[in-house]
Amino acid sequence: MHATRPRQISRRSALKAAGVAAGALGVASAVPAAPAAAAGYAHPGLLHTGADLQRMAAKVKAGAAPYTSGYAKLTANRHAQSGWTANPQSTVVRGGTGQNYAILYNDIHAAYQNGLRYHVGGDSAHADTAVAILNAWSAKLTSLAGSADRFLAAGLYGYQAANAAELVRDRPDFELERFQKTLRTVFSPLSESFLVEHNGAVVTNYWPNWDLTAMACVLATGIFCDDTAKVEQAVEYFKNGTGLGAVRNAIPVVQDDGLAEWLEAGRDQGHALLGVGLMGTVCEMAWNQGIDLYGYDDSRFLKGAQYVAKWSLGNEVSYTANTRKKGAIGGWSGTETASDAAGVDPTMTRPIWAMIANHYTKRRGLSAPYLTRIAAKAAPEGGGGDYGPNSGGYDQLGFGTLAFTRDKVTVADTEGGAPSPSASGSVTAGGSPATPSAATTAAGKNGDLAATGSTDLVAWTTATGITALAGGLLLLRRRGRRAAE
């Protein structure tokens, strides 16, 4: 599988594309922009681009930390072994009588892990295994059934299946068109309908995770199948959807300290972690096609992720009471109020943090101390099978230490004083997104997780000739003063 070759952009074009994005705690940074492709979506281009896969392989071959520890987690997982035999079903049931969905998520994670191991280690036996698993399922699966949980199955396993298949889509023995049909006819329709009808319930009946699983599936299907309408549906819902998974509903209150309350923190820690992981997944897949949801609405997701990270580390956070309507349209109805952030277990972790921390601190050069701390604490991240036997341990594909660790963008990486397209996504001034379009492509990325401090930011903005926001610089001066006291 070959990386998409990034087009070169002129200094003038790069300066025009580069913007200043406000981040958590008032820190600002110029960010890289992706060049446009001739047409269509970049492949591979879901959670991993060709440049990502090449970086992982090169770093592991060189024995570089922390990639080697991340790869060791992958090779030790039982799902990542070649020769895994699929057990496809014609109907997968989640919720109610006859549940068998564990068969599906175990097979999908085996396909993904073997595909990833093939790209990093180079053994074609792993690619053969991934292809065999995915071909077996696309040949047999025809429906998803069960209670309302069938929508969760469609969303979670739809986006994961697309990511597994993206790793082997150019293998000659992979049934690409048949797998695209499976995504279009089995997984995505349930997710698309949920975003519109919410299973016949009032729009706030379902917590944010339900919408987020659906968005992830629709977006992944759209990219994998080169279906612009699906991509646009997911992106538009992220920005302006009426359900609780839309970014301003999932993260309803921005606090004076620059953090933003995560709605589901009023429910419990496990579901809040799931939500952050899913929103990060949506943002990363969009970014790899030149659509910046990470920076949307003044980097609202950064502020919400920082909040959840701070809370999950055992720190106190404030929470504004939130009352949501529940029930069926034209049927039973009621309300439920979340009045405070739930208690947390600081030892609880999920493999969600490396991806988010690396984006904000490495691609964008922002200071995100809580994300940096919790990502370091969770490293090296594993994947499905490393976080318990139940379905919650399979909600993320994981292995972020291997997959998303990247080098910080520095002055040396810039062209003519402006950022080079070292991230596969476009960003405009103020952190607002570029126009969503299929006509964008991934560009190269590099790799190492570490906090980007305020001194790095000042040096970077000075060298590039782009002035940071006054409020951000004022905050940096105040921080320096406190450090000296």
Coordinates of C-alpha atoms in Angstrom, one line a residue:
M1 CA 0.0 0.0 0.0
H2 CA 1.4 3.3 -1.0
A3 CA 1.1 6.7 0.7
T4 CA -0.7 9.5 -1.1
R5 CA 1.9 11.8 -2.5
P6 CA 1.4 15.3 -1.1
R7 CA 1.4 18.2 -3.6
Q8 CA 3.8 21.0 -2.9
I9 CA 2.4 24.4 -2.1
S10 CA 4.0 27.7 -2.5
R11 CA 5.1 30.0 0.4
R12 CA 2.3 32.4 -0.5
S13 CA -0.3 29.6 -0.6
A14 CA 1.0 28.2 2.7
L15 CA 0.8 31.6 4.4
K16 CA -2.7 32.1 3.2
A17 CA -3.8 28.7 4.4
A18 CA -2.1 28.9 7.8
G19 CA -4.3 30.4 10.6
V20 CA -4.2 31.2 14.3
A21 CA -6.4 28.8 16.2
A22 CA -7.4 29.6 19.8
G23 CA -7.0 26.6 22.1
A24 CA -7.7 25.6 25.7
L25 CA -6.6 28.1 28.4
G26 CA -6.3 30.9 25.8
V27 CA -3.2 29.6 24.1
A28 CA -3.0 30.2 20.3
S29 CA -1.0 28.7 17.5
A30 CA -0.6 28.7 13.8
V31 CA -1.5 25.3 12.3
P32 CA -0.7 23.4 9.1
A33 CA -3.0 23.0 6.2
A34 CA -3.5 20.2 3.7
P35 CA -3.0 20.6 0.0
A36 CA -5.9 19.8 -2.3
A37 CA -6.0 16.6 -4.3
A38 CA -7.2 16.3 -7.9
A39 CA -10.4 14.5 -7.0
G40 CA -12.0 12.0 -4.6
Y41 CA -11.0 10.9 -1.2
A42 CA -7.5 10.0 -0.1
H43 CA -6.8 6.3 0.5
P44 CA -5.8 5.1 2.9
G45 CA -7.5 7.9 4.7
L46 CA -9.6 6.9 7.7
L47 CA -7.7 6.8 11.0
H48 CA -4.4 6.2 9.2
T49 CA -2.9 7.6 6.1
G50 CA -0.2 6.1 4.0
A51 CA 2.3 8.5 5.6
D52 CA 1.1 7.4 9.0
L53 CA 1.7 3.7 8.2
Q54 CA 5.1 4.4 6.7
R55 CA 6.1 6.4 9.8
M56 CA 5.1 3.6 12.2
A57 CA 7.1 1.0 10.2
A58 CA 10.2 3.2 10.0
K59 CA 10.1 4.1 13.7
V60 CA 9.7 0.5 14.8
K61 CA 12.4 -0.7 12.4
A62 CA 14.7 2.0 13.9
G63 CA 13.9 0.8 17.5
A64 CA 12.5 4.2 18.4
A65 CA 10.6 4.7 21.6
P66 CA 7.7 4.8 22.3
Y67 CA 6.8 3.1 19.0
T68 CA 8.5 -0.1 20.0
S69 CA 6.5 -0.4 23.2
G70 CA 3.3 0.3 21.3
Y71 CA 4.1 -2.3 18.7
A72 CA 4.9 -4.8 21.4
K73 CA 1.4 -4.3 22.8
L74 CA 0.0 -5.1 19.3
T75 CA 2.1 -8.2 18.7
A76 CA 1.2 -9.6 22.1
N77 CA -2.6 -9.3 21.5
R78 CA -4.2 -12.6 20.6
H79 CA -6.3 -10.9 17.9
A80 CA -3.1 -9.8 16.1
Q81 CA -2.0 -13.3 15.3
S82 CA -2.0 -14.5 11.7
G83 CA -4.3 -17.5 11.0
W84 CA -7.3 -16.1 13.0
T85 CA -10.4 -17.8 11.6
A86 CA -13.5 -15.8 11.1
N87 CA -16.9 -16.9 12.3
P88 CA -19.3 -14.9 10.1
Q89 CA -23.0 -14.7 10.8
S90 CA -25.9 -13.8 8.5
T91 CA -27.6 -11.7 11.2
V92 CA -25.8 -10.1 14.2
V93 CA -28.0 -9.4 17.2
R94 CA -27.2 -6.8 19.9
G95 CA -29.8 -6.4 22.6
G96 CA -32.6 -8.9 23.4
T97 CA -32.8 -12.6 22.6
G98 CA -30.0 -14.4 20.7
Q99 CA -27.2 -11.9 21.2
N100 CA -24.2 -12.8 19.2
Y101 CA -22.5 -9.5 18.5
A102 CA -19.3 -10.4 20.4
I103 CA -18.5 -12.7 17.4
L104 CA -18.5 -9.7 15.1
Y105 CA -16.4 -7.3 17.2
N106 CA -13.8 -9.9 18.0
D107 CA -13.4 -10.7 14.3
I108 CA -13.3 -7.0 13.3
H109 CA -10.6 -6.3 15.9
A110 CA -8.6 -9.3 14.6
A111 CA -8.9 -8.0 11.0
Y112 CA -7.8 -4.5 12.1
Q113 CA -4.9 -5.7 14.2
N114 CA -3.6 -8.0 11.6
G115 CA -3.9 -5.3 9.0
L116 CA -2.0 -2.8 11.2
R117 CA 0.7 -5.5 12.0
Y118 CA 1.1 -6.2 8.3
H119 CA 1.9 -2.5 7.5
V120 CA 4.3 -2.1 10.4
G121 CA 6.0 -5.5 10.4
G122 CA 5.7 -6.4 6.7
D123 CA 4.6 -10.0 7.1
S124 CA 2.0 -10.7 4.3
A125 CA 0.5 -13.5 6.4
H126 CA -1.2 -10.8 8.5
A127 CA -2.6 -9.1 5.4
D128 CA -3.9 -12.5 4.2
T129 CA -5.6 -13.0 7.6
A130 CA -7.2 -9.6 7.6
V131 CA -8.5 -10.1 4.0
A132 CA -9.9 -13.5 4.8
I133 CA -11.8 -12.2 7.8
L134 CA -13.3 -9.3 6.0
N135 CA -14.2 -11.3 2.9
A136 CA -15.9 -13.9 5.0
W137 CA -18.1 -11.4 6.7
S138 CA -19.0 -9.4 3.5
A139 CA -20.0 -12.7 1.9
K140 CA -22.5 -13.6 4.7
L141 CA -23.7 -10.7 6.8
T142 CA -27.1 -9.3 5.7
S143 CA -28.6 -7.7 8.7
L144 CA -28.2 -6.2 12.3
A145 CA -31.0 -6.9 14.7
G146 CA -32.0 -6.6 18.4
S147 CA -33.2 -3.9 20.7
A148 CA -32.3 -0.2 20.3
D149 CA -28.7 -1.4 20.9
R150 CA -28.7 -2.5 17.2
F151 CA -27.9 1.1 16.5
L152 CA -24.9 0.9 18.7
A153 CA -23.8 -2.2 16.8
A154 CA -24.2 -0.5 13.5
G155 CA -22.2 2.6 14.6
L156 CA -19.4 1.0 16.5
Y157 CA -18.7 -2.0 14.3
G158 CA -19.5 -0.1 11.1
Y159 CA -16.7 2.5 11.6
Q160 CA -14.3 -0.2 12.9
A161 CA -15.0 -2.5 9.9
A162 CA -14.3 0.3 7.5
N163 CA -11.0 1.1 9.2
A164 CA -10.0 -2.5 9.1
A165 CA -10.9 -2.8 5.4
E166 CA -9.1 0.5 4.6
L167 CA -5.8 -1.2 5.6
V168 CA -6.2 -3.9 2.9
R169 CA -8.4 -2.2 0.3
D170 CA -5.7 -2.4 -2.4
R171 CA -4.9 -6.1 -1.8
P172 CA -5.9 -8.0 -5.0
D173 CA -7.8 -10.7 -3.1
F174 CA -9.9 -8.3 -1.1
E175 CA -13.5 -8.1 -2.3
L176 CA -13.6 -4.3 -2.2
E177 CA -17.0 -3.7 -4.0
R178 CA -18.7 -6.4 -1.9
F179 CA -17.4 -4.9 1.3
Q180 CA -18.5 -1.4 0.2
K181 CA -22.0 -2.9 -0.4
T182 CA -22.0 -4.4 3.1
L183 CA -21.2 -1.0 4.7
R184 CA -23.8 0.7 2.5
T185 CA -26.6 -1.8 3.1
V186 CA -26.1 -3.3 6.5
F187 CA -24.2 -0.8 8.7
S188 CA -24.7 2.8 7.4
P189 CA -28.5 2.8 6.9
L190 CA -29.1 2.2 10.6
S191 CA -26.7 5.0 11.6
E192 CA -28.1 7.4 9.0
S193 CA -31.7 6.8 10.1
F194 CA -30.7 7.2 13.8
L195 CA -29.3 10.7 13.1
V196 CA -32.6 11.6 11.5
E197 CA -35.2 9.8 13.6
H198 CA -33.5 8.7 16.8
N199 CA -35.4 5.4 16.9
G200 CA -38.7 7.3 17.3
A201 CA -37.7 9.0 20.5
V202 CA -37.5 12.6 21.4
V203 CA -34.2 14.0 20.2
T204 CA -32.5 14.3 23.6
N205 CA -33.6 10.8 24.8
Y206 CA -30.2 9.3 23.9
W207 CA -27.0 10.4 25.4
P208 CA -24.2 11.8 23.1
N209 CA -22.5 8.4 22.5
W210 CA -25.4 7.2 20.4
D211 CA -25.1 10.0 18.0
L212 CA -21.3 9.8 18.0
T213 CA -21.3 6.1 17.0
A214 CA -23.7 6.9 14.2
M215 CA -21.6 9.8 13.0
A216 CA -18.5 7.7 13.0
C217 CA -20.1 5.0 10.9
V218 CA -21.6 7.3 8.4
L219 CA -18.4 9.3 8.0
A220 CA -16.2 6.2 7.7
T221 CA -18.6 4.6 5.2
G222 CA -18.7 7.8 3.2
I223 CA -14.9 8.0 2.9
F224 CA -14.4 4.3 2.3
C225 CA -17.1 4.3 -0.4
D226 CA -16.2 7.7 -1.8
D227 CA -19.8 8.9 -1.0
T228 CA -19.8 12.6 -0.6
A229 CA -23.4 12.8 0.7
K230 CA -22.6 10.5 3.6
V231 CA -19.5 12.5 4.5
E232 CA -21.5 15.7 4.4
Q233 CA -24.3 14.3 6.5
A234 CA -21.8 13.3 9.3
V235 CA -19.9 16.6 9.2
E236 CA -23.1 18.7 9.2
Y237 CA -24.5 16.8 12.1
F238 CA -21.2 17.2 14.1
K239 CA -21.6 21.0 13.7
N240 CA -25.3 21.6 13.8
G241 CA -27.1 18.4 14.7
T242 CA -30.1 18.5 17.0
G243 CA -29.2 15.5 19.1
L244 CA -26.8 15.4 22.1
G245 CA -23.9 14.2 20.0
A246 CA -23.5 17.4 18.1
V247 CA -20.4 19.2 19.4
R248 CA -22.2 22.1 21.1
N249 CA -24.7 19.7 22.8
A250 CA -22.1 17.2 23.9
I251 CA -20.0 20.0 25.2
P252 CA -22.6 22.6 26.3
V253 CA -20.7 24.9 28.6
V254 CA -17.3 26.6 28.2
Q255 CA -15.9 27.7 31.5
D256 CA -13.9 30.8 32.3
D257 CA -10.7 28.7 32.7
G258 CA -10.9 27.5 29.1
L259 CA -12.2 24.0 29.8
A260 CA -15.6 22.9 28.6
E261 CA -18.1 20.7 30.4
W262 CA -18.6 17.2 28.9
L263 CA -22.4 16.5 29.2
E264 CA -21.9 12.8 29.9
A265 CA -19.6 13.5 32.8
G266 CA -22.9 13.9 34.7
R267 CA -23.7 10.2 33.8
D268 CA -20.5 8.2 34.5
Q269 CA -16.9 8.0 33.7
G270 CA -17.0 5.1 31.4
H271 CA -19.5 6.6 29.0
A272 CA -17.7 10.0 29.1
L273 CA -14.4 8.2 28.0
L274 CA -16.4 6.5 25.3
G275 CA -17.7 9.8 24.0
V276 CA -14.3 11.5 24.0
G277 CA -12.8 8.6 22.1
L278 CA -15.6 8.6 19.5
M279 CA -15.5 12.3 19.0
G280 CA -11.7 12.1 18.5
T281 CA -12.3 9.3 16.0
V282 CA -14.7 11.4 14.0
C283 CA -12.3 14.4 14.1
E284 CA -9.3 12.3 13.0
M285 CA -11.0 10.6 10.1
A286 CA -12.3 14.0 8.9
W287 CA -8.9 15.6 9.3
N288 CA -7.3 13.0 7.1
Q289 CA -9.6 14.2 4.4
G290 CA -8.8 17.9 4.9
I291 CA -11.9 18.7 7.1
D292 CA -11.0 20.3 10.4
L293 CA -13.5 19.3 13.1
Y294 CA -10.7 19.3 15.7
G295 CA -10.6 23.1 15.5
Y296 CA -14.3 23.7 14.9
D297 CA -16.0 26.3 17.1
D298 CA -12.8 27.7 18.6
S299 CA -11.4 24.2 19.3
R300 CA -14.4 23.2 21.4
F301 CA -13.4 19.5 21.4
L302 CA -10.0 20.4 22.9
K303 CA -11.7 22.2 25.7
G304 CA -14.1 19.3 26.4
A305 CA -11.3 16.6 26.1
Q306 CA -9.1 18.6 28.5
Y307 CA -12.1 18.7 31.0
V308 CA -12.6 15.0 30.9
A309 CA -8.9 14.3 31.2
K310 CA -8.6 16.6 34.3
W311 CA -11.7 15.0 35.8
S312 CA -10.5 11.4 35.0
L313 CA -7.1 12.2 36.7
G314 CA -9.0 12.7 39.9
N315 CA -9.2 16.5 39.9
E316 CA -12.3 18.6 40.8
V317 CA -14.3 20.0 38.0
S318 CA -17.4 22.1 38.0
Y319 CA -20.6 20.9 36.2
T320 CA -23.7 22.9 35.3
A321 CA -26.9 21.0 36.0
N322 CA -28.5 19.8 32.8
T323 CA -32.1 18.5 32.3
R324 CA -32.9 16.5 29.2
K325 CA -36.3 15.3 27.9
K326 CA -36.8 11.5 27.5
G327 CA -39.3 9.2 26.0
A328 CA -41.0 8.4 22.7
I329 CA -42.6 10.9 20.3
G330 CA -46.3 10.7 21.0
G331 CA -45.8 8.3 23.9
W332 CA -44.3 8.1 27.3
S333 CA -42.2 11.2 28.2
G334 CA -40.3 12.5 31.2
T335 CA -37.1 14.3 32.1
E336 CA -33.8 13.5 33.8
T337 CA -31.4 15.9 35.4
A338 CA -27.7 15.5 35.7
S339 CA -26.7 17.8 38.5
D340 CA -23.0 17.1 39.1
A341 CA -20.0 15.4 37.7
A342 CA -20.0 11.7 38.6
G343 CA -17.3 10.1 40.7
V344 CA -14.2 8.7 39.0
D345 CA -11.7 5.9 39.3
P346 CA -8.3 7.4 38.3
T347 CA -7.2 3.9 37.3
M348 CA -9.8 3.6 34.6
T349 CA -8.4 4.0 31.2
R350 CA -9.3 3.5 27.5
P351 CA -7.0 3.8 24.5
I352 CA -8.2 7.2 23.4
W353 CA -5.7 9.8 24.5
A354 CA -2.7 9.5 22.3
M355 CA -4.6 10.4 19.2
I356 CA -6.1 13.6 20.7
A357 CA -3.1 14.7 22.6
N358 CA -0.8 14.4 19.6
H359 CA -3.1 16.3 17.4
Y360 CA -3.3 19.3 19.7
T361 CA 0.2 19.4 21.0
K362 CA 2.1 18.2 18.0
R363 CA 0.2 19.2 14.9
R364 CA -1.2 22.4 16.3
G365 CA 1.5 23.3 18.9
L366 CA -1.0 24.0 21.7
S367 CA -0.5 23.5 25.3
A368 CA -2.8 20.8 26.6
P369 CA -1.4 19.7 30.0
Y370 CA -4.2 17.4 31.1
L371 CA -4.3 15.6 27.8
T372 CA -0.5 15.2 27.9
R373 CA -0.6 13.8 31.4
I374 CA -3.3 11.3 30.9
A375 CA -1.9 10.2 27.5
A376 CA 1.5 9.5 29.2
K377 CA -0.3 7.6 32.0
A378 CA -2.2 5.4 29.5
A379 CA 0.8 4.6 27.4
P380 CA 1.6 2.3 25.8
E381 CA -2.0 2.0 24.6
G382 CA -3.3 -1.4 23.6
G383 CA -6.5 -2.3 21.7
G384 CA -9.5 -4.7 21.7
G385 CA -8.8 -7.5 24.1
D386 CA -6.5 -5.5 26.4
Y387 CA -9.2 -3.8 28.3
G388 CA -11.4 -6.6 29.5
P389 CA -13.6 -9.2 27.8
N390 CA -16.8 -7.2 27.6
S391 CA -17.9 -5.0 24.7
G392 CA -16.7 -1.8 26.3
G393 CA -13.2 -2.9 25.9
Y394 CA -13.7 -3.1 22.1
D395 CA -15.3 0.3 21.6
Q396 CA -12.0 1.8 20.3
L397 CA -9.5 0.3 17.9
G398 CA -6.7 1.6 20.1
F399 CA -2.9 1.2 19.7
G400 CA -2.6 5.0 19.8
T401 CA 1.0 5.0 21.1
L402 CA 2.1 3.2 18.0
A403 CA -0.3 4.9 15.5
F404 CA -0.6 8.5 16.6
T405 CA 2.7 9.4 18.3
R406 CA 4.3 12.1 16.1
D407 CA 7.1 14.7 16.2
K408 CA 6.2 18.2 17.1
V409 CA 5.9 20.6 14.2
T410 CA 9.0 23.0 14.4
V411 CA 10.4 25.9 12.5
A412 CA 12.6 23.4 10.6
D413 CA 9.5 21.7 9.2
T414 CA 8.2 24.9 7.7
E415 CA 8.5 26.2 4.2
G416 CA 9.4 29.9 3.8
G417 CA 8.3 30.8 7.3
A418 CA 4.9 29.0 7.1
P419 CA 3.9 25.6 8.3
S420 CA 4.4 22.7 5.8
P421 CA 1.4 20.5 5.1
S422 CA 2.7 18.0 7.7
A423 CA -0.9 17.2 8.9
S424 CA -3.5 15.9 6.6
G425 CA -6.2 18.5 7.2
S426 CA -7.0 22.1 6.4
V427 CA -7.4 24.8 8.9
T428 CA -8.4 28.4 8.5
A429 CA -8.0 31.4 10.8
G430 CA -9.5 31.2 14.2
G431 CA -9.7 27.4 14.2
S432 CA -12.7 27.4 11.9
P433 CA -12.9 24.6 9.4
A434 CA -12.1 24.7 5.7
T435 CA -15.0 24.0 3.4
P436 CA -15.9 20.3 3.7
S437 CA -14.9 18.7 0.4
A438 CA -13.9 15.3 -1.0
A439 CA -11.2 17.1 -3.0
T440 CA -8.6 17.1 -0.3
T441 CA -5.8 14.7 0.5
A442 CA -3.6 13.5 3.3
A443 CA 0.0 14.7 3.6
G444 CA 3.0 13.5 5.6
K445 CA 3.0 13.2 9.4
N446 CA 5.8 12.7 11.9
G447 CA 5.9 11.3 15.4
D448 CA 6.7 11.8 19.3
L449 CA 4.3 12.5 22.2
A450 CA 5.4 15.4 24.5
A451 CA 3.7 18.5 25.8
T452 CA 4.2 21.7 23.8
G453 CA 4.9 24.4 26.3
S454 CA 4.3 28.1 26.1
T455 CA 7.9 28.8 25.3
D456 CA 7.7 26.6 22.3
L457 CA 4.7 28.5 21.1
V458 CA 6.3 31.9 21.4
A459 CA 9.3 30.8 19.5
W460 CA 7.2 29.2 16.8
T461 CA 5.0 32.2 16.3
T462 CA 7.9 34.6 16.2
A463 CA 9.8 32.5 13.7
T464 CA 6.8 32.2 11.4
G465 CA 6.0 35.8 11.5
I466 CA 2.4 35.0 12.6
T467 CA 1.3 36.9 15.7
A468 CA -0.5 34.9 18.4
L469 CA -3.7 36.3 19.9
A470 CA -3.1 39.0 22.5
G471 CA -5.0 37.2 25.1
G472 CA -2.9 34.1 24.6
L473 CA 0.3 36.0 24.9
L474 CA -1.0 37.8 28.0
L475 CA -1.8 34.4 29.6
L476 CA 1.7 33.2 28.7
R477 CA 3.2 36.2 30.5
R478 CA 1.1 35.5 33.5
R479 CA 2.1 31.9 33.6
G480 CA 5.8 32.9 33.4
R481 CA 5.3 35.3 36.3
R482 CA 3.6 32.6 38.4
A483 CA 6.4 30.2 37.6
A484 CA 9.0 32.7 38.8
E485 CA 7.2 33.3 42.1

